[in-house]
Structures are given as structure tokens and as C-alpha cells.
Tab-separated table of C-alpha atoms in Angstrom:
chain	number	residue	atom	x	y	z
A	1	MET	CA	20.991	-156.999	28.155
A	2	ILE	CA	20.188	-160.639	29.002
A	3	ILE	CA	23.892	-161.549	28.852
A	4	MET	CA	24.721	-158.716	31.230
A	5	LEU	CA	22.003	-159.833	33.657
A	6	GLU	CA	23.297	-163.419	33.547
A	7	ALA	CA	26.860	-162.195	34.203
A	8	LEU	CA	25.680	-160.123	37.170
A	9	THR	CA	23.719	-163.071	38.576
A	10	SER	CA	26.749	-165.322	38.185
A	11	PHE	CA	29.005	-162.741	39.844
A	12	LEU	CA	26.606	-162.471	42.787
A	13	ALA	CA	26.406	-166.223	43.153
A	14	ASP	CA	30.180	-166.668	43.046
A	15	TYR	CA	31.259	-163.702	45.161
A	16	GLY	CA	28.099	-162.564	46.933
A	17	TYR	CA	29.289	-162.768	50.527
A	18	LEU	CA	32.715	-161.307	49.744
A	19	ASN	CA	31.158	-158.436	47.785
A	20	LEU	CA	28.732	-157.797	50.622
A	21	PHE	CA	31.486	-157.752	53.225
A	22	VAL	CA	33.640	-155.301	51.243
A	23	LEU	CA	30.717	-153.029	50.359
A	24	SER	CA	29.443	-153.038	53.952
A	25	PHE	CA	32.933	-152.243	55.242
A	26	LEU	CA	33.358	-149.330	52.838
A	27	ALA	CA	29.831	-148.047	53.503
A	28	SER	CA	30.658	-147.539	57.179
A	29	THR	CA	33.548	-145.252	56.412
A	30	ILE	CA	33.126	-141.737	55.079
A	31	LEU	CA	32.460	-143.069	51.550
A	32	PRO	CA	28.912	-142.386	50.355
A	33	LEU	CA	27.962	-146.013	49.744
A	34	GLY	CA	25.106	-148.215	50.838
A	35	SER	CA	24.869	-151.975	51.125
A	36	GLU	CA	21.108	-152.428	51.402
A	37	ALA	CA	20.527	-153.009	47.684
A	38	LEU	CA	23.066	-155.829	47.661
A	39	ILE	CA	21.445	-157.393	50.727
A	40	ILE	CA	18.098	-157.382	48.953
A	41	ALA	CA	19.620	-158.795	45.749
A	42	LEU	CA	21.393	-161.610	47.604
A	43	ILE	CA	18.267	-162.619	49.488
A	44	TYR	CA	16.280	-162.634	46.244
A	45	GLN	CA	19.038	-164.820	44.762
A	46	GLY	CA	18.457	-167.391	47.506
A	47	PHE	CA	21.329	-166.568	49.856
A	48	ASN	CA	20.755	-167.449	53.494
A	49	PRO	CA	19.189	-164.328	55.102
A	50	PHE	CA	20.894	-164.887	58.473
A	51	ALA	CA	24.313	-165.322	56.826
A	52	VAL	CA	23.685	-162.183	54.752
A	53	VAL	CA	22.839	-160.224	57.926
A	54	MET	CA	25.930	-161.474	59.760
A	55	VAL	CA	28.303	-160.761	56.850
A	56	ALA	CA	26.890	-157.252	56.345
A	57	THR	CA	26.939	-156.553	60.082
A	58	SER	CA	30.526	-157.769	60.445
A	59	GLY	CA	31.792	-155.738	57.498
A	60	ASN	CA	29.946	-152.611	58.559
A	61	PHE	CA	31.051	-153.008	62.174
A	62	LEU	CA	34.720	-153.416	61.213
A	63	GLY	CA	34.514	-150.356	58.968
A	64	SER	CA	33.134	-148.409	61.920
A	65	CYS	CA	35.991	-149.687	64.071
A	66	THR	CA	38.418	-148.256	61.513
A	67	THR	CA	36.730	-144.852	61.718
A	68	TYR	CA	36.685	-145.071	65.534
A	69	TYR	CA	40.427	-145.834	65.512
A	70	LEU	CA	41.143	-142.793	63.352
A	71	GLY	CA	39.101	-140.744	65.820
A	72	LEU	CA	41.272	-142.037	68.652
A	73	LYS	CA	44.292	-140.637	66.812
A	74	GLY	CA	42.833	-137.118	67.001
A	75	ARG	CA	41.553	-134.357	64.766
A	76	PRO	CA	44.696	-133.963	62.629
A	77	VAL	CA	44.525	-137.627	61.570
A	78	LEU	CA	40.781	-137.407	60.924
A	79	GLU	CA	41.209	-134.299	58.833
A	80	LYS	CA	44.066	-135.887	56.886
A	81	TYR	CA	42.332	-139.166	56.040
A	82	LEU	CA	38.591	-138.517	56.214
A	83	SER	CA	38.063	-134.737	55.987
A	84	PRO	CA	34.849	-134.615	58.008
A	85	PRO	CA	32.875	-131.384	57.659
A	86	PRO	CA	33.649	-129.389	60.832
A	87	GLU	CA	29.994	-128.483	61.368
A	88	LYS	CA	28.930	-132.155	61.262
A	89	LEU	CA	31.706	-133.057	63.679
A	90	GLU	CA	30.675	-130.326	66.134
A	91	LYS	CA	26.991	-131.232	65.831
A	92	SER	CA	27.793	-134.894	66.461
A	93	GLU	CA	29.956	-134.027	69.470
A	94	LYS	CA	27.087	-132.064	71.026
A	95	PHE	CA	24.650	-134.873	70.244
A	96	PHE	CA	27.042	-137.440	71.716
A	97	LYS	CA	27.588	-135.383	74.880
A	98	LYS	CA	23.849	-134.923	75.316
A	99	TYR	CA	22.730	-138.531	74.708
A	100	GLY	CA	25.923	-140.426	75.503
A	101	LEU	CA	26.569	-144.046	74.743
A	102	TYR	CA	23.137	-144.700	73.220
A	103	THR	CA	24.019	-142.405	70.352
A	104	LEU	CA	26.085	-145.276	68.975
A	105	LEU	CA	22.928	-147.264	68.243
A	106	PHE	CA	22.370	-144.764	65.417
A	107	THR	CA	25.700	-145.193	63.640
A	108	TRP	CA	23.793	-146.839	60.789
A	109	VAL	CA	21.996	-143.585	59.916
A	110	PRO	CA	23.321	-142.161	56.635
A	111	GLY	CA	25.079	-138.826	56.941
A	112	ILE	CA	25.619	-138.838	60.700
A	113	GLY	CA	26.575	-142.406	61.570
A	114	ASP	CA	30.155	-142.184	60.356
A	115	VAL	CA	30.691	-138.924	62.196
A	116	ILE	CA	29.309	-140.437	65.409
A	117	THR	CA	31.938	-143.201	65.239
A	118	MET	CA	34.630	-140.561	64.728
A	119	VAL	CA	33.391	-138.620	67.737
A	120	ALA	CA	33.361	-141.777	69.896
A	121	GLY	CA	37.044	-142.173	69.062
A	122	LEU	CA	37.817	-138.497	69.639
A	123	MET	CA	36.144	-138.702	73.042
A	124	LYS	CA	38.191	-141.804	73.880
A	125	LEU	CA	35.095	-143.886	74.603
A	126	PRO	CA	36.219	-147.338	75.812
A	127	PHE	CA	36.178	-149.787	72.914
A	128	ARG	CA	34.101	-152.386	74.770
A	129	TYR	CA	31.175	-149.954	75.026
A	130	PHE	CA	31.675	-148.749	71.493
A	131	SER	CA	31.747	-152.267	70.063
A	132	VAL	CA	28.624	-153.548	71.824
A	133	MET	CA	26.455	-150.557	70.928
A	134	VAL	CA	27.667	-150.236	67.346
A	135	PHE	CA	27.334	-153.964	66.649
A	136	LEU	CA	23.775	-153.977	68.035
A	137	GLY	CA	22.800	-150.956	65.947
A	138	LYS	CA	24.278	-152.370	62.751
A	139	PHE	CA	22.765	-155.803	63.360
A	140	GLY	CA	19.324	-154.290	63.979
A	141	ARG	CA	19.454	-152.346	60.753
A	142	TYR	CA	20.507	-155.284	58.597
A	143	PHE	CA	18.098	-157.634	60.342
A	144	ALA	CA	15.224	-155.253	59.544
A	145	VAL	CA	16.261	-154.991	55.873
A	146	ALA	CA	16.609	-158.768	55.538
A	147	TYR	CA	13.368	-159.480	57.376
A	148	LEU	CA	11.371	-157.054	55.263
A	149	THR	CA	12.963	-158.406	52.088
A	150	ALA	CA	12.172	-162.003	52.993
A	151	PHE	CA	8.661	-161.025	54.134
A	152	PHE	CA	7.797	-159.208	50.920
A	153	SER	CA	9.434	-161.744	48.619
A	154	ASN	CA	7.033	-164.515	49.691
């Protein structure tokens, strides 16, 4: 068990930022993954909290951009590559129509965030609006996780 823990610690130290970027990217697609545990582990390992936040935000944002792009291509492409549940897609469309652009601040919420990015693409929302709102939402989420981790680790 100790050898396994040492190997994991070494792996984090050697590839921590790369692992975080890839996991954050994948977590913002339709895959049921989360990156918060790795953020906490890296901060406890002594990684720079601001760098951790920026790497996680960048990976998660770019993953969302991928989902947005597939949304731009239309429902057939979404159904082929991501298979979103139709009821979630319809619910997100109604939510997006009701609350508009600010809905994108909640793309970090598990279960609905990925669908919101799809809907933004389907509705042909200009990328400049999409990118600002999604980046701010993702950054806020990761900043809160990192801040709370650093606060409670001292």
C-alpha cells in the first residue's frame, strides 16, 4: 500500500498539470468525470493554487468549446457523437431561452452544464459571448475549490 501511495505521489508530481488539463477537458464533455478531487490533491501536494486553477479552467473551457462546436453542427452530429438525452436537451433549451446568456455561467454544474454548452451551439450563440461567460463560470468554480482547499489545509 505504501509503495502504491508513493507511486501515485510521484505520478502527480511528474505529470500533475498535464493530468489535470486532460481530466478537466474530458470532464466538460458528456463523460461523467470530475476534476475537483485532482485539484484538491495537487494543492495538498504543494502545487501552485493559481496555476492549478488556470490549468483546470483552460482544460474545462476547451472541452466546453468542443461540445459547443458539435452543437453548432446540429442535432444529427450531437446525437451521433454525444447522444444527449432528448429530455435534458429540451429542458436546457427552454432554460436557455428563458434566462439567455447568463445560463452559461452554470456550465460547471454536473448533469446540465454539458447540455447547456450543446444548446448554446445549437442556438448559434456567437462564440465571443459563449467564451466569456463559460470561462468566467469555469474559473469561478475552480477558484472556489482551490480557495477552500487552501483555506482548510492551513
